[in-house]
Short mmCIF file of C-alpha atoms in Angstrom, two decimals:
data_model
loop_
_atom_site.label_atom_id
_atom_site.label_comp_id
_atom_site.label_asym_id
_atom_site.label_seq_id
_atom_site.Cartn_x
_atom_site.Cartn_y
_atom_site.Cartn_z
CA MET W 1 19.59 -134.55 64.13
CA LYS W 2 23.23 -133.53 62.65
CA LYS W 3 22.43 -136.64 60.20
CA ILE W 4 19.58 -134.95 59.26
CA LEU W 5 20.97 -131.75 58.41
CA ILE W 6 24.39 -132.88 56.68
CA PRO W 7 21.64 -134.69 53.62
CA GLY W 8 19.54 -131.34 53.70
CA ILE W 9 22.67 -129.07 52.98
CA PHE W 10 24.07 -131.05 50.09
CA ILE W 11 20.67 -131.26 48.14
CA LEU W 12 20.50 -127.55 49.02
CA PHE W 13 23.75 -127.43 47.38
CA ILE W 14 22.99 -129.94 44.54
CA ALA W 15 19.70 -127.82 43.44
CA ALA W 16 22.25 -124.34 43.56
CA VAL W 17 24.69 -126.10 41.12
CA GLY W 18 21.54 -126.70 39.10
CA VAL W 19 20.48 -123.87 38.64
CA LEU W 20 24.35 -121.80 38.17
CA ILE W 21 24.16 -124.67 34.93
CA PHE W 22 20.65 -123.64 33.72
CA PHE W 23 21.17 -120.43 33.53
CA LYS W 24 24.77 -120.11 32.46
CA LYS W 25 23.28 -122.94 29.84
CA ASP W 26 20.37 -120.39 29.05
CA ASP W 27 23.15 -117.29 28.48
CA LYS W 28 25.26 -118.54 25.91
CA VAL W 29 21.83 -118.31 23.57
CA PRO W 30 21.93 -114.96 21.59
CA GLN W 31 19.48 -112.20 21.75
CA TYR W 32 17.93 -110.76 19.00
CA ILE W 33 16.69 -107.03 19.70
CA THR W 34 14.16 -106.21 16.81
CA GLN W 35 12.71 -103.09 15.67
CA GLU W 36 9.49 -102.97 13.54
CA VAL W 37 9.74 -102.27 10.20
CA ASP W 38 6.87 -99.21 9.68
CA ARG W 39 6.30 -95.77 6.54
CA GLY W 40 7.04 -93.41 7.28
CA ASP W 41 9.68 -89.66 6.41
CA ILE W 42 12.64 -89.39 4.99
CA ARG W 43 14.59 -86.19 4.47
CA ALA W 44 18.46 -86.95 3.06
CA THR W 45 19.70 -84.17 4.04
CA VAL W 46 23.85 -83.13 3.35
CA SER W 47 25.67 -81.56 6.14
CA ALA W 48 28.81 -78.01 5.87
CA THR W 49 29.16 -75.02 6.74
CA GLY W 50 29.46 -72.23 6.31
CA THR W 51 29.91 -67.63 6.21
CA VAL W 52 26.38 -65.36 5.70
CA ASN W 53 27.67 -62.41 3.79
CA ALA W 54 25.90 -59.76 1.63
CA VAL W 55 24.87 -60.67 -1.76
CA THR W 56 26.86 -58.01 -3.02
CA THR W 57 30.20 -56.30 -0.50
CA VAL W 58 31.74 -53.22 -2.54
CA GLN W 59 34.91 -52.53 -0.88
CA VAL W 60 35.76 -48.45 -1.29
CA GLY W 61 39.46 -47.17 -1.45
CA THR W 62 41.40 -44.19 -3.11
CA GLN W 63 43.50 -43.46 -5.91
CA VAL W 64 45.39 -40.95 -4.40
CA SER W 65 46.86 -40.85 -1.05
CA GLY W 66 46.87 -37.83 2.10
CA THR W 67 45.19 -36.97 5.13
CA ILE W 68 42.07 -37.59 6.06
CA LYS W 69 39.60 -34.48 6.35
CA GLU W 70 36.89 -35.61 7.08
CA LEU W 71 33.88 -37.74 8.16
CA PHE W 72 30.93 -38.14 7.21
CA ALA W 73 29.92 -41.65 7.34
CA ASP W 74 30.19 -44.10 10.55
CA PHE W 75 29.75 -47.56 11.17
CA ASN W 76 26.48 -49.01 10.26
CA ALA W 77 25.09 -45.34 8.50
CA GLN W 78 22.98 -45.91 5.35
CA VAL W 79 24.09 -44.20 1.96
CA LYS W 80 23.64 -43.06 -1.36
CA ARG W 81 25.26 -43.66 -4.56
CA GLY W 82 27.28 -40.53 -4.82
CA GLN W 83 27.17 -39.54 -1.36
CA LEU W 84 30.10 -38.03 0.26
CA LEU W 85 32.16 -40.66 2.70
CA ALA W 86 35.56 -38.21 3.84
CA GLN W 87 37.19 -35.96 2.84
CA ILE W 88 41.15 -36.55 2.09
CA ASP W 89 42.73 -32.92 2.67
CA PRO W 90 42.73 -31.23 -1.56
CA SER W 91 45.06 -28.10 -0.15
CA THR W 92 48.41 -29.98 -2.38
CA PHE W 93 46.46 -31.71 -5.31
CA GLU W 94 44.01 -28.17 -5.42
CA ALA W 95 47.80 -26.71 -5.60
CA GLN W 96 49.03 -28.74 -8.66
CA VAL W 97 45.86 -27.60 -10.73
CA GLU W 98 46.72 -24.44 -10.84
CA GLN W 99 50.05 -24.91 -11.61
CA ALA W 100 48.13 -26.92 -13.94
CA ARG W 101 45.99 -24.20 -14.75
CA ALA W 102 48.94 -22.13 -15.18
CA ASN W 103 51.41 -24.41 -17.52
CA LEU W 104 48.38 -24.17 -19.97
CA LEU W 105 47.67 -20.59 -20.64
CA MET W 106 51.62 -20.42 -20.70
CA ALA W 107 51.75 -23.06 -23.86
CA GLU W 108 48.38 -21.74 -25.27
CA ALA W 109 50.70 -17.92 -25.25
CA ASN W 110 53.26 -19.64 -26.48
CA LEU W 111 51.36 -20.56 -29.42
CA GLU W 112 50.61 -17.58 -29.98
CA LYS W 113 53.44 -16.53 -29.83
CA ALA W 114 53.97 -18.86 -32.72
CA LYS W 115 50.92 -17.94 -35.04
CA VAL W 116 51.95 -14.40 -35.44
CA ALA W 117 55.84 -15.45 -35.86
CA LEU W 118 54.77 -17.30 -38.41
CA ARG W 119 53.29 -14.47 -40.55
CA ASP W 120 55.51 -12.68 -40.22
CA THR W 121 57.68 -15.12 -42.31
CA ILE W 122 54.24 -15.50 -44.65
CA ASN W 123 54.86 -12.02 -45.57
CA VAL W 124 58.73 -12.25 -45.47
CA PHE W 125 58.52 -15.33 -48.27
CA GLU W 126 55.65 -14.38 -50.54
CA ARG W 127 57.50 -10.91 -50.75
CA ASN W 128 61.00 -12.57 -51.08
CA LYS W 129 59.42 -15.05 -54.19
CA ILE W 130 58.87 -11.62 -55.42
CA LEU W 131 61.76 -10.30 -55.84
CA PHE W 132 63.27 -12.99 -56.95
CA ALA W 133 60.95 -13.01 -59.85
CA LYS W 134 62.62 -9.77 -60.56
CA ASP W 135 66.77 -11.21 -59.81
CA PHE W 136 66.66 -8.73 -56.93
CA ILE W 137 67.39 -11.02 -54.44
CA SER W 138 69.69 -13.91 -54.40
CA ARG W 139 68.76 -18.18 -55.11
CA HIS W 140 70.07 -18.06 -52.03
CA ASP W 141 68.12 -15.41 -49.78
CA LEU W 142 64.75 -16.65 -51.12
CA ASP W 143 65.83 -20.59 -49.76
CA VAL W 144 66.62 -18.61 -46.25
CA SER W 145 62.84 -17.07 -46.11
CA GLU W 146 61.66 -19.78 -47.79
CA THR W 147 63.35 -22.15 -44.72
CA GLY W 148 61.47 -19.29 -42.15
CA TYR W 149 58.12 -20.05 -43.20
CA LEU W 150 58.12 -24.58 -43.36
CA SER W 151 60.58 -23.54 -39.61
CA ALA W 152 57.48 -21.07 -38.50
CA MET W 153 54.77 -24.23 -39.51
CA ALA W 154 56.55 -26.93 -37.11
CA GLN W 155 56.49 -24.78 -34.21
CA ILE W 156 53.03 -24.42 -34.91
CA LYS W 157 52.10 -28.24 -34.33
CA ALA W 158 54.57 -27.79 -31.36
CA GLY W 159 52.74 -24.91 -29.99
CA GLU W 160 49.37 -26.83 -30.23
CA ALA W 161 50.57 -29.85 -28.90
CA GLN W 162 52.26 -28.11 -26.19
CA VAL W 163 48.61 -27.49 -25.42
CA GLY W 164 47.11 -30.41 -25.71
CA GLN W 165 49.89 -31.63 -22.69
CA ALA W 166 49.34 -28.88 -20.86
CA ARG W 167 45.06 -29.68 -21.15
CA ALA W 168 46.13 -33.49 -20.29
CA LEU W 169 48.12 -33.00 -17.13
CA LEU W 170 45.05 -30.50 -16.00
CA ALA W 171 42.53 -33.33 -17.10
CA ILE W 172 44.80 -35.19 -14.24
CA ALA W 173 45.33 -32.55 -11.34
CA GLN W 174 42.37 -32.26 -11.64
CA THR W 175 40.89 -35.23 -11.29
CA ASN W 176 43.10 -35.91 -9.03
CA LEU W 177 41.31 -33.46 -6.60
CA ARG W 178 37.92 -35.05 -7.77
CA TYR W 179 39.41 -38.26 -5.33
CA THR W 180 40.19 -36.24 -2.64
CA ARG W 181 35.92 -36.25 -1.70
CA ILE W 182 35.63 -40.71 -1.72
CA VAL W 183 31.99 -40.71 -2.39
CA SER W 184 29.62 -44.07 -2.38
CA PRO W 185 30.02 -45.59 -5.20
CA VAL W 186 26.32 -47.80 -4.29
CA ASN W 187 23.23 -47.37 -2.06
CA GLY W 188 23.66 -49.95 1.14
CA THR W 189 25.13 -50.30 4.34
CA VAL W 190 28.34 -48.89 6.19
CA ILE W 191 29.66 -52.12 7.34
CA SER W 192 33.20 -51.09 7.73
CA ARG W 193 35.20 -47.67 8.78
CA ALA W 194 39.26 -49.05 8.25
CA VAL W 195 39.70 -44.88 8.78
CA ASP W 196 39.36 -41.69 10.67
CA VAL W 197 40.56 -37.99 10.54
CA GLY W 198 43.68 -37.43 10.76
CA GLN W 199 45.08 -41.32 9.90
CA THR W 200 47.67 -41.09 6.47
CA VAL W 201 46.38 -42.87 2.78
CA ALA W 202 48.55 -43.97 1.15
CA ALA W 203 48.08 -45.27 -2.75
CA SER W 204 51.15 -45.24 -4.16
CA PHE W 205 51.02 -48.93 -4.39
CA GLN W 206 48.62 -50.12 -3.49
CA THR W 207 44.64 -49.03 -3.31
CA PRO W 208 43.59 -49.28 1.26
CA THR W 209 40.11 -49.85 1.68
CA LEU W 210 38.43 -46.63 3.70
CA PHE W 211 35.14 -49.05 3.49
CA THR W 212 33.47 -51.55 3.42
CA ILE W 213 29.55 -51.11 2.56
CA ALA W 214 27.25 -54.64 1.87
CA GLN W 215 25.01 -53.08 -1.20
CA ASP W 216 21.78 -54.43 1.00
CA LEU W 217 21.33 -57.00 3.91
CA THR W 218 17.21 -58.08 3.57
CA LYS W 219 19.53 -60.29 0.71
CA MET W 220 22.22 -62.63 2.42
CA GLN W 221 23.78 -66.29 1.07
CA VAL W 222 25.50 -68.13 3.02
CA ASN W 223 28.64 -69.20 1.82
CA THR W 224 28.81 -73.35 2.25
CA SER W 225 31.75 -75.58 1.41
CA VAL W 226 30.27 -79.23 0.60
CA ASP W 227 33.00 -81.67 0.67
CA GLU W 228 33.49 -83.63 -2.70
CA ALA W 229 32.16 -87.30 -1.91
CA ASP W 230 28.42 -84.66 -1.55
CA ILE W 231 28.86 -82.79 -4.61
CA GLY W 232 26.92 -84.95 -6.43
CA ARG W 233 23.41 -84.36 -4.98
CA ILE W 234 23.06 -81.03 -5.14
CA ARG W 235 21.04 -78.92 -7.86
CA ASN W 236 20.78 -75.35 -7.86
CA ARG W 237 17.41 -74.71 -5.49
CA GLN W 238 17.96 -76.80 -3.44
CA PRO W 239 15.78 -76.60 0.38
CA VAL W 240 18.30 -75.15 2.90
CA THR W 241 18.06 -74.93 6.72
CA PHE W 242 20.59 -73.23 8.71
CA THR W 243 21.12 -72.16 12.25
CA VAL W 244 23.36 -69.70 13.48
CA ASP W 245 25.20 -68.99 17.67
CA ALA W 246 23.65 -65.82 17.73
CA TYR W 247 19.77 -67.51 17.44
CA PRO W 248 19.50 -71.37 17.90
CA GLU W 249 16.11 -72.02 17.99
CA MET W 250 15.33 -70.33 14.92
CA THR W 251 15.46 -72.19 11.57
CA PHE W 252 16.85 -70.02 9.15
CA GLN W 253 15.43 -71.01 5.15
CA GLY W 254 16.74 -70.96 1.75
CA ASN W 255 17.83 -72.25 -1.12
CA VAL W 256 20.83 -73.33 -3.63
CA SER W 257 21.69 -70.21 -6.35
CA GLU W 258 25.04 -71.80 -7.27
CA ILE W 259 27.30 -74.56 -7.35
CA ARG W 260 31.19 -73.18 -8.32
CA ASN W 261 32.79 -75.78 -10.24
CA ALA W 262 37.17 -74.52 -8.58
CA PRO W 263 37.68 -77.32 -6.14
CA THR W 264 39.10 -76.34 -2.96
CA THR W 265 42.08 -78.17 -1.51
CA VAL W 266 43.47 -78.08 2.41
CA GLN W 267 45.03 -81.23 3.30
CA ASN W 268 43.89 -83.02 0.37
CA VAL W 269 40.65 -82.27 1.70
CA VAL W 270 38.43 -81.46 -1.78
CA THR W 271 35.88 -79.19 -1.14
CA TYR W 272 33.24 -76.94 -3.88
CA ASP W 273 31.48 -73.53 -2.81
CA VAL W 274 28.15 -73.50 -3.43
CA ILE W 275 26.63 -70.24 -2.35
CA VAL W 276 22.71 -70.41 -0.50
CA GLN W 277 20.66 -67.56 -1.50
CA VAL W 278 18.62 -65.91 1.89
CA ALA W 279 16.06 -63.78 2.58
CA ASN W 280 16.80 -61.48 5.29
CA PRO W 281 13.76 -59.19 6.09
CA ASP W 282 13.80 -58.45 9.84
CA LEU W 283 18.29 -58.05 9.93
CA LYS W 284 18.44 -60.34 12.13
CA LEU W 285 21.34 -62.65 10.05
CA LYS W 286 25.34 -60.09 9.73
CA PRO W 287 27.80 -60.54 7.25
CA GLY W 288 30.18 -62.63 8.91
CA MET W 289 28.21 -65.13 11.62
CA THR W 290 28.85 -69.22 10.68
CA ALA W 291 26.15 -70.69 9.09
CA ASN W 292 25.19 -75.35 10.52
CA VAL W 293 24.11 -75.49 6.82
CA SER W 294 21.82 -78.73 5.84
CA ILE W 295 20.58 -79.09 2.04
CA ILE W 296 17.35 -80.82 2.25
CA SER W 297 18.51 -83.26 -1.65
CA ALA W 298 16.13 -85.38 -1.32
CA ASP W 299 12.62 -85.55 0.30
CA LYS W 300 9.98 -88.30 0.54
CA LYS W 301 6.45 -88.88 2.87
CA ASP W 302 5.35 -92.70 3.80
CA ILE W 303 7.35 -94.19 2.61
CA LEU W 304 8.37 -98.31 3.56
CA ARG W 305 11.44 -98.06 5.27
CA VAL W 306 13.86 -99.82 8.02
CA PRO W 307 16.40 -98.48 10.69
CA ASN W 308 20.01 -97.76 9.55
CA SER W 309 20.77 -100.20 12.97
CA ALA W 310 20.11 -103.14 10.87
CA LEU W 311 21.17 -101.87 7.47
CA ARG W 312 24.85 -102.36 9.95
CA LEU W 313 24.19 -105.05 12.07
CA ARG W 314 26.53 -108.51 11.58
CA ILE W 315 26.20 -111.27 12.79
CA THR W 316 29.26 -113.89 12.56
CA ASP W 317 27.96 -117.23 14.02
CA PRO W 318 28.83 -119.72 10.57
CA ALA W 319 25.44 -121.80 11.23
CA VAL W 320 23.66 -118.71 11.02
CA THR W 321 25.82 -117.21 8.11
CA ALA W 322 26.10 -120.54 5.28
CA ASP W 323 22.90 -119.97 3.69
CA ALA W 324 23.36 -116.26 3.67
CA PRO W 325 22.62 -114.22 0.51
CA LYS W 326 25.47 -111.83 -0.08
CA GLY W 327 24.54 -107.42 -0.99
CA PRO W 328 22.69 -104.64 1.34
CA GLY W 329 19.49 -106.49 3.01
CA VAL W 330 18.75 -107.04 7.01
CA TRP W 331 18.45 -109.11 8.91
CA LEU W 332 14.55 -110.21 10.02
CA LEU W 333 13.81 -112.81 12.53
CA ASP W 334 11.07 -116.16 12.09
CA ASN W 335 10.71 -117.97 14.62
CA LYS W 336 13.52 -116.94 16.59
CA SER W 337 15.93 -117.84 14.09
CA PRO W 338 17.59 -115.60 11.28
CA ARG W 339 16.42 -115.09 8.13
CA ARG W 340 18.99 -112.98 5.35
CA VAL W 341 17.05 -110.90 3.40
CA LEU W 342 18.40 -107.94 0.25
CA LEU W 343 16.81 -104.49 0.32
CA SER W 344 16.88 -102.23 -3.33
CA LEU W 345 17.65 -98.65 -1.12
CA GLY W 346 17.14 -96.07 -1.52
CA ILE W 347 17.30 -92.36 0.81
CA SER W 348 18.62 -92.49 3.43
CA ASP W 349 18.77 -89.81 6.82
CA ASN W 350 20.48 -90.61 9.98
CA ARG W 351 18.29 -92.77 10.90
CA PHE W 352 16.45 -94.61 8.32
CA THR W 353 17.23 -95.64 5.09
CA GLU W 354 14.07 -96.36 2.60
CA VAL W 355 13.33 -99.95 0.41
CA LEU W 356 12.82 -99.96 -2.92
CA SER W 357 11.82 -103.08 -3.17
CA GLY W 358 12.51 -106.78 -1.62
CA GLU W 359 10.39 -109.23 0.43
CA ILE W 360 9.88 -107.03 3.54
CA SER W 361 6.55 -105.24 4.82
CA LYS W 362 4.88 -103.51 7.18
CA GLY W 363 5.06 -104.93 10.65
CA GLN W 364 7.87 -106.97 9.83
CA PHE W 365 10.84 -107.29 12.68
CA VAL W 366 14.18 -106.56 11.86
CA ILE W 367 17.21 -107.10 13.66
CA THR W 368 19.07 -104.70 14.67
CA GLU W 369 22.01 -105.54 17.97
CA VAL W 370 22.65 -109.42 18.84
CA LYS W 371 23.90 -110.17 22.41
CA ASN W 372 25.02 -112.72 23.71
CA ASN W 373 26.57 -113.24 26.61
CA GLN W 374 26.32 -109.56 27.53
CA ILE W 375 28.39 -108.88 24.67
CA THR W 376 26.05 -107.22 21.73
CA SER W 377 27.30 -107.94 18.25
CA ALA W 378 29.32 -105.01 17.77
CA GLY W 379 31.53 -106.40 20.33
CA GLN W 380 30.55 -103.68 22.46
CA ALA W 381 29.27 -103.82 26.13
CA PRO W 382 25.41 -104.29 25.27
CA ARG W 383 23.15 -99.67 25.46
CA PRO W 384 19.87 -100.00 25.99
CA PRO W 385 17.25 -101.15 23.71
CA GLY W 386 15.77 -97.68 22.62
CA PRO W 387 12.10 -98.10 20.40
CA GLY W 388 13.28 -102.71 19.85
CA PHE W 389 12.37 -104.76 22.73
CA LEU W 390 14.39 -108.53 23.17
CA ARG W 391 12.72 -111.65 21.54
#
């Protein structure tokens, strides 16, 4: 019995070793994951991040300093052009107007007094000219009367100048008084209010902003920053889609309206501002929202396309790559052997690239991944084949 058992165990051992060697040898044979070349749609986009803003935003400030006495508009208020928004305490400015008006009256009175004095000097001068002609007075007396006459004339001109100056000061005081009434320069919606009743505003060095008014919230724009590598693909009137965090399930539509030439450089990254016009009839979009923008640079239907993974594939086996042509292309699987085909490529998205020309047609299979000893051609652990399959 033992003599029969020992040869049997030996035979099984030899068979197991043979199977192991067979599978180990077979495991060294490359396995190719392929995907079929087809026809379909490709939409090339440029991704960017932007901010939603009103098309026209007006900052309303004050040109005079003072204390806010009353407020007549608040957040989200609809206002008309010329509507009163706030009132700065006018007491000081009213007093300045009264003082300037009194100064004007004083200057006008002095001018009238100068005119009366002028008439008197004219009479004296004319009378002295007659007396001098008859030798009743000396030449000196005539010169004195003439000097008085000329001095009175100069005093009239000075009086007129003082009246003009006082009138200008009155106009300035009246203007400052009008500036205590903060009015809306446009029709729109108040999106920001920076003051409260009793607060003092100072306009000494710069104009403080009291209100921010969006002229028309039914028309918005998205200010985006596009990288210099992508700006060459952007054109006016290109369609744009974007989403905002407030409505993740919604996709908003717009169009490129402006490409600004001024560059912005941050940490050696150069970007350009691209403005996207957006309709906002239901007022869902609000100023300041962050938009994830996709600018559609090209959109083609029913074109021959190959997967991007096939274009990225690198085969390192010298026996395969020795006679392979160099340049952009893909590897086809012919009779279980890879064959390199050069292609002229067009637009691309995150999955496919357009084929403009090349020895490839719909229905052929391109290699997207190579597996050998459970290691892919990229040196990574294998992934599920997805739409492709093993050959």
